Amino acid sequence: MTSDNEASTVRPTPAVIAIDGTSASGKSTNARTVARELGFAYVDTGAMYRTLAWYCLKKGVDIHDMKAVTSACRRWKTRLANVDGQVRLLVDGYYPEREIRTDEVSAAVPHVAAAPKVRDWMRDQQRDCVRFGDLVMEGRDIGSNVFPETEFKFYLDASLSERSRRRAADGITEDLAKRDKRDSERAAAPLMVPLGAMVVDTSNHTPAESSELILAEVRRRLHLPPAPGPEAAA
Ligand code: DC
């Protein structure tokens, strides 16, 4: 029999911290920081959809043809690997890190991500990531569809003007309102605030401040001590 104290500290299954939200709301920066601070593996599910979009473009698969995209997704040879704390989807052993960030792939990916059977395939892969242990997983449907049972759900958002400013600062011009609309209005697993999620508006926070909000909440729920203050380092 375990004491109350033991019961509160021993976790039988890996913890999954779901970080969803709009484009350029700060998901990646926050998810990476939270994963690093807690020593959890980081999963960028947008990169998985981007990888499929890249693969379809490379193989000449019509990204507007859901059947063709679904069939490509069923046939491609992939495996998941944990590389330095980041879970990656490798295609034929290769991770197309730079290739998936091109404008061409960004334009193609919402079409690929709208295919229901592709989403089922991705969800299975994403659930399988728990074999790498505790996770911080960022995306659009993690708290609502991939791990709806997790108690750690965060939804990040920021004003459209602030998000556009951030994208422009990265040298990217993108119609974010159009992308959000597409992500929120698709029939299969649309972008939404998951039930029970803590909503973080990052408009007026530095990345360090929003990560600290998330970390404080996770530490509280995991019964971990709060982060040491600056005086501890002195
Ligand atoms: O986060 P990102 O910009 O890299 O995501 C790329 C695209 O993939 C974006 O259009 C939303 C989609 N996506 C999704 O539908 N579900 C996820 N879990 C992650 C991303």
Short mmCIF file of C-alpha atoms and ligand atoms in Angstrom, two decimals:
data_model
loop_
_atom_site.label_atom_id
_atom_site.label_comp_id
_atom_site.label_asym_id
_atom_site.label_seq_id
_atom_site.Cartn_x
_atom_site.Cartn_y
_atom_site.Cartn_z
CA MET A 1 0.00 0.00 0.00
CA THR A 2 1.29 3.49 -0.76
CA SER A 3 1.02 6.38 1.65
CA ASP A 4 -0.82 9.57 0.56
CA ASN A 5 2.53 11.18 0.11
CA GLU A 6 3.79 8.44 -2.21
CA ALA A 7 0.54 8.36 -4.13
CA SER A 8 0.89 12.04 -4.93
CA THR A 9 4.45 11.74 -6.25
CA VAL A 10 4.45 8.42 -8.14
CA ARG A 11 2.99 8.70 -11.64
CA PRO A 12 2.12 5.40 -13.33
CA THR A 13 1.91 6.81 -16.89
CA PRO A 14 3.89 9.53 -18.65
CA ALA A 15 2.58 13.07 -18.21
CA VAL A 16 1.54 14.89 -21.38
CA ILE A 17 1.49 18.67 -21.43
CA ALA A 18 -0.72 19.76 -24.33
CA ILE A 19 0.00 23.22 -25.73
CA ASP A 20 -2.47 24.29 -28.42
CA GLY A 21 -3.21 27.66 -29.93
CA THR A 22 -3.30 29.97 -32.91
CA SER A 23 -0.40 30.53 -35.33
CA ALA A 24 2.41 32.72 -33.94
CA SER A 25 0.88 32.71 -30.46
CA GLY A 26 4.22 31.51 -29.02
CA LYS A 27 3.48 27.77 -28.85
CA SER A 28 6.89 26.57 -30.04
CA THR A 29 8.96 28.90 -27.87
CA ASN A 30 6.91 28.10 -24.78
CA ALA A 31 6.71 24.37 -25.45
CA ARG A 32 10.49 24.12 -25.93
CA THR A 33 11.17 26.08 -22.74
CA VAL A 34 8.71 24.06 -20.66
CA ALA A 35 10.13 20.78 -22.01
CA ARG A 36 13.70 21.84 -21.29
CA GLU A 37 12.91 23.05 -17.76
CA LEU A 38 11.06 19.87 -16.84
CA GLY A 39 13.32 17.45 -18.74
CA PHE A 40 10.36 16.22 -20.85
CA ALA A 41 10.60 15.28 -24.54
CA TYR A 42 9.28 17.92 -26.95
CA VAL A 43 6.94 17.10 -29.85
CA ASP A 44 6.10 19.60 -32.59
CA THR A 45 3.05 18.08 -34.27
CA GLY A 46 2.89 20.90 -36.84
CA ALA A 47 6.27 19.61 -38.08
CA MET A 48 4.69 16.18 -38.61
CA TYR A 49 1.94 17.64 -40.84
CA ARG A 50 4.54 19.79 -42.59
CA THR A 51 6.63 16.68 -43.27
CA LEU A 52 3.69 15.00 -44.98
CA ALA A 53 3.01 18.16 -47.06
CA TRP A 54 6.70 18.23 -48.08
CA TYR A 55 6.63 14.54 -48.96
CA CYS A 56 3.48 14.94 -51.12
CA LEU A 57 4.99 17.90 -52.99
CA LYS A 58 8.22 15.97 -53.54
CA LYS A 59 6.38 12.89 -54.83
CA GLY A 60 4.02 14.88 -57.06
CA VAL A 61 0.92 13.94 -55.00
CA ASP A 62 -1.97 16.39 -55.56
CA ILE A 63 -2.39 18.02 -52.13
CA HIS A 64 -6.00 18.96 -53.00
CA ASP A 65 -6.89 15.30 -53.53
CA MET A 66 -7.62 13.91 -50.04
CA LYS A 67 -7.68 10.31 -51.28
CA ALA A 68 -4.26 10.66 -52.87
CA VAL A 69 -2.83 12.36 -49.76
CA THR A 70 -4.34 9.67 -47.50
CA SER A 71 -2.91 6.94 -49.66
CA ALA A 72 0.56 8.56 -49.60
CA CYS A 73 0.31 8.81 -45.81
CA ARG A 74 -0.49 5.11 -45.56
CA ARG A 75 2.41 4.13 -47.79
CA TRP A 76 5.31 6.32 -46.67
CA LYS A 77 8.07 4.75 -44.60
CA THR A 78 8.39 6.61 -41.34
CA ARG A 79 9.58 6.13 -37.81
CA LEU A 80 9.65 8.25 -34.67
CA ALA A 81 12.99 9.05 -33.04
CA ASN A 82 13.99 11.05 -29.99
CA VAL A 83 16.87 13.29 -31.08
CA ASP A 84 18.34 15.32 -28.21
CA GLY A 85 14.98 15.56 -26.43
CA GLN A 86 12.95 16.33 -29.55
CA VAL A 87 10.72 13.64 -31.01
CA ARG A 88 10.98 13.67 -34.81
CA LEU A 89 9.12 11.92 -37.58
CA LEU A 90 11.75 10.55 -39.95
CA VAL A 91 10.90 9.66 -43.56
CA ASP A 92 13.16 6.96 -44.95
CA GLY A 93 15.41 7.77 -42.01
CA TYR A 94 15.59 11.50 -42.91
CA TYR A 95 14.25 14.57 -41.05
CA PRO A 96 13.58 17.42 -43.52
CA GLU A 97 14.26 20.14 -40.95
CA ARG A 98 14.79 23.06 -43.32
CA GLU A 99 12.61 21.87 -46.18
CA ILE A 100 9.41 21.87 -44.09
CA ARG A 101 9.74 25.62 -43.33
CA THR A 102 9.48 26.86 -46.94
CA ASP A 103 6.57 29.07 -48.10
CA GLU A 104 5.51 26.29 -50.47
CA VAL A 105 5.12 23.79 -47.63
CA SER A 106 3.37 26.38 -45.41
CA ALA A 107 0.81 26.96 -48.16
CA ALA A 108 0.29 23.23 -48.74
CA VAL A 109 0.08 22.00 -45.15
CA PRO A 110 -3.50 23.15 -44.26
CA HIS A 111 -4.84 21.03 -47.16
CA VAL A 112 -2.99 17.95 -46.00
CA ALA A 113 -4.00 18.55 -42.37
CA ALA A 114 -7.69 18.68 -43.33
CA ALA A 115 -7.83 15.04 -44.47
CA PRO A 116 -9.67 13.06 -41.72
CA LYS A 117 -7.72 9.82 -42.26
CA VAL A 118 -4.43 11.69 -42.22
CA ARG A 119 -5.46 13.14 -38.87
CA ASP A 120 -6.27 9.65 -37.56
CA TRP A 121 -2.83 8.44 -38.66
CA MET A 122 -1.12 11.44 -37.05
CA ARG A 123 -3.10 11.00 -33.83
CA ASP A 124 -1.93 7.37 -33.56
CA GLN A 125 1.70 8.40 -34.08
CA GLN A 126 1.37 11.26 -31.60
CA ARG A 127 -0.14 8.97 -28.96
CA ASP A 128 2.70 6.53 -29.56
CA CYS A 129 5.18 9.26 -28.51
CA VAL A 130 4.53 8.40 -24.83
CA ARG A 131 7.04 5.59 -25.31
CA PHE A 132 9.65 8.36 -25.04
CA GLY A 133 8.37 9.25 -21.54
CA ASP A 134 6.89 12.53 -20.28
CA LEU A 135 6.01 14.89 -23.13
CA VAL A 136 5.33 18.49 -24.01
CA MET A 137 3.33 18.33 -27.25
CA GLU A 138 2.34 21.40 -29.22
CA GLY A 139 -0.29 21.62 -31.95
CA ARG A 140 -3.88 22.54 -32.67
CA ASP A 141 -5.85 19.54 -31.37
CA ILE A 142 -3.65 17.97 -28.70
CA GLY A 143 -5.86 18.75 -25.69
CA SER A 144 -9.10 18.25 -27.63
CA ASN A 145 -8.36 15.20 -29.76
CA VAL A 146 -4.97 13.54 -29.26
CA PHE A 147 -4.76 13.49 -25.44
CA PRO A 148 -8.19 14.72 -24.27
CA GLU A 149 -7.66 12.88 -20.97
CA THR A 150 -4.53 14.80 -19.97
CA GLU A 151 -4.90 17.15 -17.01
CA PHE A 152 -2.27 19.52 -18.46
CA LYS A 153 -3.93 21.60 -21.18
CA PHE A 154 -2.89 25.06 -22.27
CA TYR A 155 -4.27 27.23 -25.05
CA LEU A 156 -2.11 30.10 -26.23
CA ASP A 157 -3.40 33.10 -28.13
CA ALA A 158 -2.40 36.71 -28.83
CA SER A 159 -3.95 39.61 -30.70
CA LEU A 160 -3.83 39.37 -34.49
CA SER A 161 -1.68 42.52 -34.70
CA GLU A 162 0.86 41.15 -32.23
CA ARG A 163 1.01 37.79 -33.98
CA SER A 164 1.46 39.48 -37.37
CA ARG A 165 4.23 41.62 -35.88
CA ARG A 166 6.01 38.49 -34.60
CA ARG A 167 5.78 36.76 -37.98
CA ALA A 168 7.07 39.89 -39.75
CA ALA A 169 9.98 40.07 -37.30
CA ASP A 170 10.87 36.52 -38.41
CA GLY A 171 10.80 37.74 -42.02
CA ILE A 172 7.55 35.91 -42.81
CA THR A 173 4.51 37.58 -44.39
CA GLU A 174 1.49 35.42 -43.88
CA ASP A 175 -2.27 35.95 -43.75
CA LEU A 176 -2.68 34.66 -40.19
CA ALA A 177 -6.41 35.41 -40.04
CA LYS A 178 -6.93 33.19 -43.08
CA ARG A 179 -4.79 30.38 -41.59
CA ASP A 180 -6.67 30.54 -38.23
CA LYS A 181 -10.00 30.46 -40.06
CA ARG A 182 -8.94 27.38 -42.02
CA ASP A 183 -7.64 25.62 -38.90
CA SER A 184 -10.79 26.46 -36.88
CA GLU A 185 -13.36 25.69 -39.55
CA ARG A 186 -12.16 22.34 -40.87
CA ALA A 187 -14.47 19.45 -40.08
CA ALA A 188 -11.80 17.08 -38.71
CA ALA A 189 -10.35 18.01 -35.29
CA PRO A 190 -10.56 21.79 -35.72
CA LEU A 191 -8.57 24.28 -33.67
CA MET A 192 -10.50 25.04 -30.47
CA VAL A 193 -9.94 25.81 -26.81
CA PRO A 194 -9.89 22.30 -25.28
CA LEU A 195 -12.24 21.63 -22.40
CA GLY A 196 -10.46 22.45 -19.14
CA ALA A 197 -7.55 24.27 -20.80
CA MET A 198 -5.83 27.20 -19.14
CA VAL A 199 -5.92 30.07 -21.67
CA VAL A 200 -2.76 32.18 -21.83
CA ASP A 201 -2.89 35.46 -23.76
CA THR A 202 0.74 36.07 -24.69
CA SER A 203 0.13 39.51 -26.31
CA ASN A 204 1.64 41.42 -23.42
CA HIS A 205 4.00 38.79 -22.00
CA THR A 206 7.61 38.07 -22.82
CA PRO A 207 8.24 34.42 -23.77
CA ALA A 208 9.89 33.92 -20.35
CA GLU A 209 6.79 35.26 -18.57
CA SER A 210 4.33 33.03 -20.41
CA SER A 211 6.54 29.94 -19.96
CA GLU A 212 6.71 30.72 -16.26
CA LEU A 213 2.88 30.85 -16.06
CA ILE A 214 2.68 27.41 -17.66
CA LEU A 215 5.51 25.97 -15.57
CA ALA A 216 4.03 27.25 -12.32
CA GLU A 217 0.72 25.55 -13.11
CA VAL A 218 2.38 22.27 -14.10
CA ARG A 219 4.62 22.24 -11.04
CA ARG A 220 1.62 22.89 -8.83
CA ARG A 221 -0.32 19.98 -10.33
CA LEU A 222 2.66 17.63 -10.29
CA HIS A 223 3.41 18.59 -6.68
CA LEU A 224 6.88 19.75 -7.71
CA PRO A 225 8.57 22.52 -5.75
CA PRO A 226 8.38 25.97 -7.38
CA ALA A 227 11.41 27.08 -9.43
CA PRO A 228 14.17 28.52 -7.24
CA GLY A 229 14.09 32.35 -7.17
CA PRO A 230 17.04 34.50 -8.31
CA GLU A 231 18.35 34.65 -4.72
CA ALA A 232 19.03 30.86 -4.88
CA ALA A 233 21.57 31.46 -7.65
CA ALA A 234 23.34 34.24 -5.72
O1 DC B 1 2.28 24.94 -36.08
P1 DC B 1 2.55 24.91 -37.58
O2 DC B 1 2.38 26.24 -38.24
O3 DC B 1 3.88 24.32 -37.90
O4 DC B 1 1.44 23.95 -38.19
C1 DC B 1 1.41 23.66 -39.55
C2 DC B 1 -0.03 23.37 -39.99
O5 DC B 1 -0.45 22.11 -39.46
C3 DC B 1 -1.08 24.41 -39.59
O6 DC B 1 -1.86 24.75 -40.73
C4 DC B 1 -1.96 23.72 -38.61
C5 DC B 1 -1.71 22.24 -38.84
N1 DC B 1 -1.70 21.49 -37.60
C6 DC B 1 -2.82 20.79 -37.27
O7 DC B 1 -3.80 20.84 -38.00
N2 DC B 1 -2.84 20.04 -36.14
C7 DC B 1 -1.78 19.99 -35.34
N3 DC B 1 -1.84 19.23 -34.23
C8 DC B 1 -0.61 20.72 -35.65
C9 DC B 1 -0.61 21.47 -36.78
#
